Amino acid sequence: MVKKYPIMRSWFTANMNALLFCVLGTFLFGLQISRLSWDFASGQWAVPASMFAASLVLYFYTFQIPPEGNKQSMDSAVYLACLFIYGTPAALALLFLSSLLFALVERKVSGWKHFTNFSIYAIMISAAGAVFGGLGGRLGQLENRYLLSYVGALIIYFAVNVLCIGIYYYLTDRSRIGATVRGLLQESALVYTCILILSLVLTILIENNGVTGLILFLGISIFLSHLFKKLFDMYLQLQERAIRDQRTGLFNHSYFESLLEDEIRQARTEGSPLSLVMIDIDDFKRYNDHFGHLEGDKLLGLLGSILKEEAEQANITASRYGGEEFTLLMPGFTEQEALVFVDRLRKKVNDTPFAGVEILPHACLSFSAGISGYHIDIHDKSMLVLQADQALYDAKKQGKNVAYIYGSSVPLEQEIEIAQDVRDIEQLLNLFLYKDINTFKHSKRVFRYAMDMSLLLKLDPSARRQFVLGALIHDIGKLEIPWEILNKKGKLTPEEWAAVRKHVNWGKEMAITSDKFKDLAPYIELHHERFDGTGYPHGYKGAEIPLLCRMLTIIDSFDAMTSERPYQPTKSVQEAVEELRRCSGTQFDPELAGLFIGYIEEKGVGVWDTNGEEHPTLG
């Protein structure tokens, strides 16, 4: 299934934007052209006609300048010189005749684009003419006393150009507006400055030398156009090398990271689907060790060429992530649609012959793939990458040459891994025995609640592992809180509360330093977020908080209320249940709170002690 790239999804907005320019440009043209008063009977038509010819010649020496898709030629210098010598109406008449001829010559380009281009130029010329006249400029010979008028007209001409392009990108692809304006102001400033200065040079040459001066200007402009074309061709080549992996021809890791941020922002703004696929060549090390690195590089190049071809056809982005790992960034694709695409791609790769792949276990070139999809509770790119990487790991464990969606059912063999992970985390929690025994006990009880709730929620093994381990380690950041604050009997000061609140950030930093537990970071960081958006550290609201983090908030709060704490009174189970009900919809997800309350009531009003055994709570 072929999807449209984000800019195509803004087709309607882009055309409305073009219509806006066309209406304004046509209005200004009509307003000014009625004032045209060239006297052709006097015989002074040779210079204007030559200027018209010069604009046509320069049009065919167009060159590319940043940002991408922005082209420029030296004909602007001709229009501005015409404005300074003959006035705004004459410059617009020259623009109209040139644009009409361009449209006849380049019929492959739609008339709508020609009309839009003409309208934008008309706006720029009209604005420059208004400033020139408003600052007291006089037509004809360039005079030093009117220098401010010339400078003002040139500045407004460039400013309106930047503004028009900025408005276009703001309405069609808001995420690119910053880079676009920076490109115009930085990389293109030299070109625009040159064009604006040349317009003053042309004014002097025409007033003093007539057609001869115009011919001299034309030669200089063609030469400069050629130089600028070469300069920006080199710029584009360097830019391409900076974002491409030389071995495979795909985009490199740095470009992928930058684009991923943009696509997540786009998906969040538009509410559109976005999928990320991580691909790893199966048993690549075996092939590399057997045939050598040169043959291994050729194998990477082969897969890169296949990915590039398929990605271009589907309007998605293929990148080399590192080593034998690749990524597919797929805006507009749900996880299931991405799975269909990847499975078709995997079959094509399996059927592609390459010397020596028969030594591999599948006797063909194959890859495993992990797929993750953007959801509203994913707040940074690392979380999406982490989920795709976990899905890739699960795909490898299922025998390779398969694609796996993050969160899908996986074999129950993970239960064995959970037991080992629990033991590893408990080793960390043992530090609380010397600093804060209450936090140690609390973490063990919350873990036990999470074990039960994972069954009620019918979580798959992967989600269950994350949830119960996240519950066990959620307060690990409190190891960084000073002992005197953790064990203070009285009320905490605002400064002390601020230190306590930082435990979520400290805990997250501790988790992400471990490859084994970095996927637990959201449970540590977000278990004090509130359903109504008034929690910390980010103030996420509703579905912006991952579902299992919302569940952990309920469990954590319930145990905190029913446990002995140094800085708050202990509630009975009945009182804690009433508090959960009262805060449903504000602090807690009402649906999950109802589920947990039902669980507590069904258990006969009991809580868990530090050994995971149930005992009654005295009211």
Tab-separated table of C-alpha atoms in Angstrom, residues 90-461:
chain	number	residue	atom	x	y	z
A	90	ALA	CA	6.553	49.690	-15.812
A	91	ALA	CA	8.305	47.007	-13.735
A	92	LEU	CA	5.016	45.118	-13.345
A	93	ALA	CA	4.308	45.404	-17.079
A	94	LEU	CA	7.766	43.961	-17.788
A	95	LEU	CA	7.084	41.155	-15.289
A	96	PHE	CA	3.703	40.408	-16.904
A	97	LEU	CA	5.112	40.144	-20.436
A	98	SER	CA	8.021	37.972	-19.256
A	99	SER	CA	5.739	35.664	-17.247
A	100	LEU	CA	3.360	35.321	-20.190
A	101	LEU	CA	6.184	34.253	-22.480
A	102	PHE	CA	7.594	31.859	-19.835
A	103	ALA	CA	4.174	30.195	-19.583
A	104	LEU	CA	4.038	29.724	-23.365
A	105	VAL	CA	7.569	28.307	-23.525
A	106	GLU	CA	7.303	25.995	-20.503
A	107	ARG	CA	3.921	24.382	-21.068
A	108	LYS	CA	4.864	21.327	-19.039
A	109	VAL	CA	4.657	23.475	-15.915
A	110	SER	CA	1.044	24.063	-14.869
A	111	GLY	CA	-0.467	27.470	-15.541
A	112	TRP	CA	-1.400	27.624	-11.856
A	113	LYS	CA	2.290	27.557	-10.871
A	114	HIS	CA	3.163	30.233	-13.423
A	115	PHE	CA	0.338	32.398	-12.117
A	116	THR	CA	1.425	31.918	-8.495
A	117	ASN	CA	5.032	32.791	-9.328
A	118	PHE	CA	3.919	35.926	-11.179
A	119	SER	CA	1.724	36.961	-8.241
A	120	ILE	CA	4.522	36.618	-5.694
A	121	TYR	CA	6.847	38.710	-7.857
A	122	ALA	CA	4.062	41.286	-8.242
A	123	ILE	CA	3.703	41.516	-4.456
A	124	MET	CA	7.471	41.935	-4.030
A	125	ILE	CA	7.768	44.614	-6.720
A	126	SER	CA	4.719	46.506	-5.457
A	127	ALA	CA	6.057	46.505	-1.889
A	128	ALA	CA	9.511	47.658	-3.033
A	129	GLY	CA	7.949	50.423	-5.155
A	130	ALA	CA	5.786	51.622	-2.252
A	131	VAL	CA	8.809	51.884	0.051
A	132	PHE	CA	10.916	53.560	-2.648
A	133	GLY	CA	8.295	56.238	-3.209
A	134	GLY	CA	7.445	56.530	0.484
A	135	LEU	CA	11.072	57.326	1.341
A	136	GLY	CA	11.211	60.056	-1.269
A	137	GLY	CA	12.931	58.203	-4.101
A	138	ARG	CA	12.990	59.765	-7.578
A	139	LEU	CA	12.891	57.882	-10.889
A	140	GLY	CA	15.766	57.985	-13.347
A	141	GLN	CA	19.429	58.552	-12.624
A	142	LEU	CA	20.676	57.036	-9.344
A	143	GLU	CA	21.470	59.881	-6.928
A	144	ASN	CA	23.274	59.647	-3.612
A	145	ARG	CA	20.737	61.812	-1.787
A	146	TYR	CA	18.080	59.139	-2.397
A	147	LEU	CA	20.297	56.285	-1.199
A	148	LEU	CA	17.994	55.521	1.736
A	149	SER	CA	15.100	55.023	-0.705
A	150	TYR	CA	17.064	52.499	-2.764
A	151	VAL	CA	18.255	50.583	0.313
A	152	GLY	CA	14.748	50.506	1.774
A	153	ALA	CA	13.262	49.190	-1.483
A	154	LEU	CA	15.904	46.461	-1.741
A	155	ILE	CA	15.420	45.382	1.868
A	156	ILE	CA	11.637	45.179	1.562
A	157	TYR	CA	11.941	43.248	-1.719
A	158	PHE	CA	14.056	40.596	0.012
A	159	ALA	CA	11.917	40.655	3.195
A	160	VAL	CA	8.674	40.071	1.269
A	161	ASN	CA	10.316	37.179	-0.574
A	162	VAL	CA	11.307	35.561	2.732
A	163	LEU	CA	7.850	36.283	4.171
A	164	CYS	CA	6.014	34.683	1.235
A	165	ILE	CA	8.127	31.525	1.407
A	166	GLY	CA	7.791	31.469	5.201
A	167	ILE	CA	3.978	31.742	4.966
A	168	TYR	CA	3.880	28.942	2.424
A	169	TYR	CA	5.818	26.535	4.673
A	170	TYR	CA	3.942	27.683	7.775
A	171	LEU	CA	0.630	26.727	6.181
A	172	THR	CA	1.776	23.521	4.482
A	173	ASP	CA	4.511	22.040	6.693
A	174	ARG	CA	4.883	24.033	9.894
A	175	SER	CA	7.735	21.864	11.178
A	176	ARG	CA	10.050	23.128	8.387
A	177	ILE	CA	9.464	26.850	8.881
A	178	GLY	CA	12.510	27.387	11.106
A	179	ALA	CA	14.942	25.564	8.823
A	180	THR	CA	13.465	27.268	5.762
A	181	VAL	CA	13.878	30.803	7.073
A	182	ARG	CA	17.378	30.019	8.340
A	183	GLY	CA	18.275	28.677	4.907
A	184	LEU	CA	17.073	31.859	3.244
A	185	LEU	CA	18.849	34.153	5.694
A	186	GLN	CA	22.122	32.212	5.856
A	187	GLU	CA	23.033	30.164	2.787
A	188	SER	CA	21.128	32.400	0.323
A	189	ALA	CA	22.030	35.823	1.748
A	190	LEU	CA	25.042	36.182	-0.579
A	191	VAL	CA	22.936	35.539	-3.677
A	192	TYR	CA	20.194	37.954	-2.687
A	193	THR	CA	22.717	40.644	-1.757
A	194	CYS	CA	24.425	40.223	-5.112
A	195	ILE	CA	21.125	40.498	-7.010
A	196	LEU	CA	20.069	43.610	-5.116
A	197	ILE	CA	23.427	45.337	-5.687
A	198	LEU	CA	23.314	44.400	-9.379
A	199	SER	CA	19.960	46.154	-9.700
A	200	LEU	CA	21.648	49.407	-8.639
A	201	VAL	CA	24.575	48.727	-11.000
A	202	LEU	CA	22.138	48.122	-13.856
A	203	THR	CA	20.327	51.369	-13.062
A	204	ILE	CA	23.614	53.294	-13.398
A	205	LEU	CA	24.664	51.438	-16.575
A	206	ILE	CA	21.344	52.014	-18.344
A	207	GLU	CA	21.173	55.703	-17.430
A	208	ASN	CA	24.732	56.282	-18.642
A	209	ASN	CA	25.201	53.756	-21.442
A	210	GLY	CA	21.718	52.647	-22.478
A	211	VAL	CA	21.534	49.329	-24.301
A	212	THR	CA	25.321	48.933	-24.214
A	213	GLY	CA	25.280	49.048	-20.412
A	214	LEU	CA	22.460	46.505	-20.370
A	215	ILE	CA	24.460	44.115	-22.562
A	216	LEU	CA	27.465	44.502	-20.241
A	217	PHE	CA	25.229	43.763	-17.268
A	218	LEU	CA	23.826	40.700	-19.035
A	219	GLY	CA	27.303	39.252	-19.535
A	220	ILE	CA	28.210	39.786	-15.873
A	221	SER	CA	24.916	38.262	-14.715
A	222	ILE	CA	25.287	35.149	-16.855
A	223	PHE	CA	28.806	34.669	-15.537
A	224	LEU	CA	27.656	35.069	-11.915
A	225	SER	CA	24.684	32.755	-12.482
A	226	HIS	CA	27.067	30.084	-13.730
A	227	LEU	CA	29.316	30.571	-10.682
A	228	PHE	CA	26.384	30.413	-8.264
A	229	LYS	CA	25.106	27.280	-9.958
A	230	LYS	CA	28.488	25.608	-9.473
A	231	LEU	CA	28.699	26.865	-5.889
A	232	PHE	CA	25.317	25.496	-4.871
A	233	ASP	CA	25.860	22.251	-6.744
A	234	MET	CA	28.913	21.771	-4.525
A	235	TYR	CA	26.818	22.762	-1.497
A	236	LEU	CA	24.169	20.168	-2.350
A	237	GLN	CA	26.812	17.489	-2.879
A	238	LEU	CA	28.363	18.219	0.524
A	239	GLN	CA	24.932	18.281	2.130
A	240	GLU	CA	24.077	14.955	0.509
A	241	ARG	CA	27.309	13.395	1.764
A	242	ALA	CA	26.553	14.666	5.260
A	243	ILE	CA	23.232	12.813	5.412
A	244	ARG	CA	24.052	9.687	3.370
A	245	ASP	CA	25.764	6.469	4.329
A	246	GLN	CA	28.449	5.994	1.697
A	247	ARG	CA	28.417	2.188	1.793
A	248	THR	CA	24.691	1.645	1.217
A	249	GLY	CA	23.468	4.936	-0.283
A	250	LEU	CA	20.795	5.186	2.417
A	251	PHE	CA	20.329	8.056	4.837
A	252	ASN	CA	22.666	7.869	7.832
A	253	HIS	CA	21.959	7.623	11.543
A	254	SER	CA	22.179	11.380	12.194
A	255	TYR	CA	19.654	12.208	9.488
A	256	PHE	CA	17.337	9.481	10.764
A	257	GLU	CA	17.427	10.913	14.299
A	258	SER	CA	16.590	14.390	13.022
A	259	LEU	CA	13.810	13.200	10.717
A	260	LEU	CA	12.299	10.997	13.431
A	261	GLU	CA	11.777	14.038	15.660
A	262	ASP	CA	10.055	15.883	12.803
A	263	GLU	CA	7.800	12.946	11.961
A	264	ILE	CA	6.767	12.401	15.582
A	265	ARG	CA	5.920	16.090	15.833
A	266	GLN	CA	3.919	15.834	12.595
A	267	ALA	CA	2.050	12.722	13.765
A	268	ARG	CA	1.211	14.368	17.093
A	269	THR	CA	-0.037	17.554	15.400
A	270	GLU	CA	-2.112	15.857	12.702
A	271	GLY	CA	-3.170	12.769	14.643
A	272	SER	CA	-1.849	10.642	11.775
A	273	PRO	CA	-0.276	7.171	12.076
A	274	LEU	CA	3.475	6.686	12.104
A	275	SER	CA	5.429	3.440	12.265
A	276	LEU	CA	9.100	2.719	12.793
A	277	VAL	CA	10.716	-0.507	11.586
A	278	MET	CA	14.118	-1.689	12.747
A	279	ILE	CA	15.765	-4.293	10.517
A	280	ASP	CA	18.751	-6.500	11.307
A	281	ILE	CA	20.405	-8.863	8.802
A	282	ASP	CA	20.231	-12.417	10.153
A	283	ASP	CA	23.559	-14.120	10.885
A	284	PHE	CA	25.546	-11.346	9.209
A	285	LYS	CA	28.567	-11.981	11.433
A	286	ARG	CA	28.758	-15.583	10.208
A	287	TYR	CA	28.773	-14.416	6.585
A	288	ASN	CA	31.329	-11.697	7.350
A	289	ASP	CA	33.660	-14.081	9.166
A	290	HIS	CA	33.421	-16.680	6.391
A	291	PHE	CA	33.878	-14.454	3.313
A	292	GLY	CA	35.607	-11.370	4.721
A	293	HIS	CA	34.613	-7.742	5.187
A	294	LEU	CA	34.714	-6.823	1.500
A	295	GLU	CA	32.039	-9.366	0.640
A	296	GLY	CA	30.160	-8.353	3.775
A	297	ASP	CA	30.147	-4.750	2.571
A	298	LYS	CA	28.753	-5.886	-0.778
A	299	LEU	CA	25.962	-7.691	1.051
A	300	LEU	CA	25.163	-4.516	2.988
A	301	GLY	CA	25.126	-2.605	-0.297
A	302	LEU	CA	22.716	-5.106	-1.846
A	303	LEU	CA	20.215	-4.840	0.982
A	304	GLY	CA	20.663	-1.066	0.981
A	305	SER	CA	19.778	-0.860	-2.711
A	306	ILE	CA	16.645	-2.986	-2.183
A	307	LEU	CA	15.538	-0.879	0.785
A	308	LYS	CA	16.177	2.348	-1.120
A	309	GLU	CA	14.151	1.231	-4.133
A	310	GLU	CA	11.221	0.013	-2.054
A	311	ALA	CA	11.278	3.079	0.200
A	312	GLU	CA	11.190	5.494	-2.731
A	313	GLN	CA	8.201	3.691	-4.237
A	314	ALA	CA	6.310	3.820	-0.923
A	315	ASN	CA	7.289	7.429	-0.020
A	316	ILE	CA	8.989	6.324	3.202
A	317	THR	CA	12.542	6.829	4.477
A	318	ALA	CA	15.146	4.077	4.701
A	319	SER	CA	18.280	4.657	6.774
A	320	ARG	CA	21.292	2.732	7.937
A	321	TYR	CA	21.130	2.732	11.722
A	322	GLY	CA	24.559	1.187	12.254
A	323	GLY	CA	26.424	-2.021	11.481
A	324	GLU	CA	23.953	-4.421	9.876
A	325	GLU	CA	20.905	-2.571	11.291
A	326	PHE	CA	18.567	-0.454	9.189
A	327	THR	CA	15.418	1.561	9.828
A	328	LEU	CA	12.283	2.347	7.871
A	329	LEU	CA	10.421	5.481	8.952
A	330	MET	CA	6.869	5.151	7.686
A	331	PRO	CA	4.555	8.175	8.078
A	332	GLY	CA	0.928	7.331	7.293
A	333	PHE	CA	1.363	3.611	8.069
A	334	THR	CA	-0.265	1.851	11.001
A	335	GLU	CA	1.656	-1.018	12.609
A	336	GLN	CA	-0.418	-3.596	10.722
A	337	GLU	CA	0.122	-1.820	7.392
A	338	ALA	CA	3.835	-1.625	8.175
A	339	LEU	CA	3.833	-5.379	8.906
A	340	VAL	CA	2.259	-6.118	5.507
A	341	PHE	CA	4.883	-3.956	3.797
A	342	VAL	CA	7.799	-5.499	5.714
A	343	ASP	CA	6.638	-9.059	5.084
A	344	ARG	CA	6.449	-8.347	1.353
A	345	LEU	CA	9.914	-6.755	1.516
A	346	ARG	CA	11.261	-9.718	3.486
A	347	LYS	CA	9.986	-12.141	0.840
A	348	LYS	CA	11.671	-10.093	-1.888
A	349	VAL	CA	14.974	-10.154	0.025
A	350	ASN	CA	14.664	-13.922	0.578
A	351	ASP	CA	14.256	-14.401	-3.175
A	352	THR	CA	17.218	-12.182	-4.121
A	353	PRO	CA	20.254	-14.311	-5.037
A	354	PHE	CA	23.689	-13.462	-3.661
A	355	ALA	CA	26.868	-15.489	-3.664
A	356	GLY	CA	27.520	-17.416	-0.453
A	357	VAL	CA	24.197	-16.897	1.352
A	358	GLU	CA	23.596	-20.641	1.162
A	359	ILE	CA	25.876	-21.034	4.223
A	360	LEU	CA	23.341	-19.133	6.327
A	361	PRO	CA	20.726	-21.053	8.358
A	362	HIS	CA	17.871	-20.042	6.043
A	363	ALA	CA	20.039	-20.655	2.940
A	364	CYS	CA	19.132	-17.174	1.683
A	365	LEU	CA	19.565	-13.529	2.559
A	366	SER	CA	17.124	-12.769	5.361
A	367	PHE	CA	16.426	-10.197	8.037
A	368	SER	CA	14.430	-9.874	11.224
A	369	ALA	CA	12.337	-6.778	11.875
A	370	GLY	CA	10.754	-5.052	14.860
A	371	ILE	CA	7.842	-2.650	14.365
A	372	SER	CA	6.610	0.040	16.740
A	373	GLY	CA	3.865	2.593	16.165
A	374	TYR	CA	3.527	6.125	17.453
A	375	HIS	CA	0.852	6.667	20.113
A	376	ILE	CA	-0.069	9.750	22.072
A	377	ASP	CA	1.740	8.471	25.166
A	378	ILE	CA	5.082	8.376	23.326
A	379	HIS	CA	6.765	11.674	24.135
A	380	ASP	CA	10.243	11.324	22.706
A	381	LYS	CA	11.936	9.489	19.877
A	382	SER	CA	14.020	7.269	22.157
A	383	MET	CA	10.866	5.541	23.418
A	384	LEU	CA	9.739	4.692	19.875
A	385	VAL	CA	13.222	3.410	18.979
A	386	LEU	CA	13.382	1.399	22.186
A	387	GLN	CA	10.065	-0.309	21.438
A	388	ALA	CA	11.119	-1.160	17.874
A	389	ASP	CA	14.418	-2.499	19.199
A	390	GLN	CA	12.597	-4.675	21.754
A	391	ALA	CA	10.307	-5.978	19.010
A	392	LEU	CA	13.395	-6.782	16.907
A	393	TYR	CA	14.894	-8.676	19.846
A	394	ASP	CA	11.681	-10.710	20.194
A	395	ALA	CA	11.689	-11.417	16.441
A	396	LYS	CA	15.247	-12.775	16.701
A	397	LYS	CA	14.212	-15.047	19.555
A	398	GLN	CA	11.417	-16.526	17.444
A	399	GLY	CA	13.857	-17.998	14.946
A	400	LYS	CA	14.725	-14.968	12.793
A	401	ASN	CA	13.482	-14.086	9.305
A	402	VAL	CA	10.262	-12.753	10.830
A	403	ALA	CA	8.724	-9.345	11.530
A	404	TYR	CA	7.224	-8.670	14.929
A	405	ILE	CA	5.041	-5.804	16.207
A	406	TYR	CA	5.908	-4.426	19.632
A	407	GLY	CA	3.431	-5.649	22.231
A	408	SER	CA	2.270	-8.712	20.287
A	409	SER	CA	2.107	-12.078	22.001
A	410	VAL	CA	5.450	-13.834	22.471
A	411	PRO	CA	6.348	-17.209	23.969
A	412	LEU	CA	6.008	-17.624	27.734
A	413	GLU	CA	9.741	-18.274	27.966
A	414	GLN	CA	9.987	-14.662	29.100
A	415	GLU	CA	8.595	-15.727	32.478
A	416	ILE	CA	11.982	-17.284	33.258
A	417	GLU	CA	13.705	-14.028	32.341
A	418	ILE	CA	11.378	-12.032	34.607
A	419	ALA	CA	12.446	-14.093	37.608
A	420	GLN	CA	16.105	-13.267	36.971
A	421	ASP	CA	15.311	-9.601	36.395
A	422	VAL	CA	13.374	-9.475	39.668
A	423	ARG	CA	16.400	-10.838	41.517
A	424	ASP	CA	18.640	-8.221	39.887
A	425	ILE	CA	16.321	-5.370	40.862
A	426	GLU	CA	15.947	-6.693	44.406
A	427	GLN	CA	19.705	-6.450	44.766
A	428	LEU	CA	19.352	-2.714	44.125
A	429	LEU	CA	16.388	-2.418	46.490
A	430	ASN	CA	18.429	-3.997	49.279
A	431	LEU	CA	20.219	-0.645	49.511
A	432	PHE	CA	16.993	0.744	50.970
A	433	LEU	CA	17.375	-1.615	53.930
A	434	TYR	CA	20.134	0.671	55.165
A	435	LYS	CA	18.506	3.955	54.177
A	436	ASP	CA	14.705	3.649	54.134
A	437	ILE	CA	13.081	0.349	55.051
A	438	ASN	CA	9.639	1.791	54.280
A	439	THR	CA	10.507	2.313	50.613
A	440	PHE	CA	11.850	-1.241	50.428
A	441	LYS	CA	8.601	-2.675	51.825
A	442	HIS	CA	6.465	-0.364	49.677
A	443	SER	CA	8.244	-1.438	46.462
A	444	LYS	CA	7.714	-5.120	47.252
A	445	ARG	CA	3.985	-4.592	47.930
A	446	VAL	CA	3.456	-2.526	44.789
A	447	PHE	CA	5.221	-5.264	42.817
A	448	ARG	CA	2.810	-7.863	44.215
A	449	TYR	CA	-0.220	-5.732	43.362
A	450	ALA	CA	1.164	-5.327	39.847
A	451	MET	CA	1.520	-9.092	39.456
A	452	ASP	CA	-2.182	-9.524	40.209
A	453	MET	CA	-3.292	-6.583	38.063
A	454	SER	CA	-1.282	-7.852	35.093
A	455	LEU	CA	-3.499	-10.943	35.127
A	456	LEU	CA	-6.699	-8.892	35.406
A	457	LEU	CA	-5.544	-6.688	32.529
A	458	LYS	CA	-4.629	-9.822	30.520
A	459	LEU	CA	-1.246	-8.440	29.563
A	460	ASP	CA	0.963	-10.321	27.158
A	461	PRO	CA	4.293	-11.555	28.602
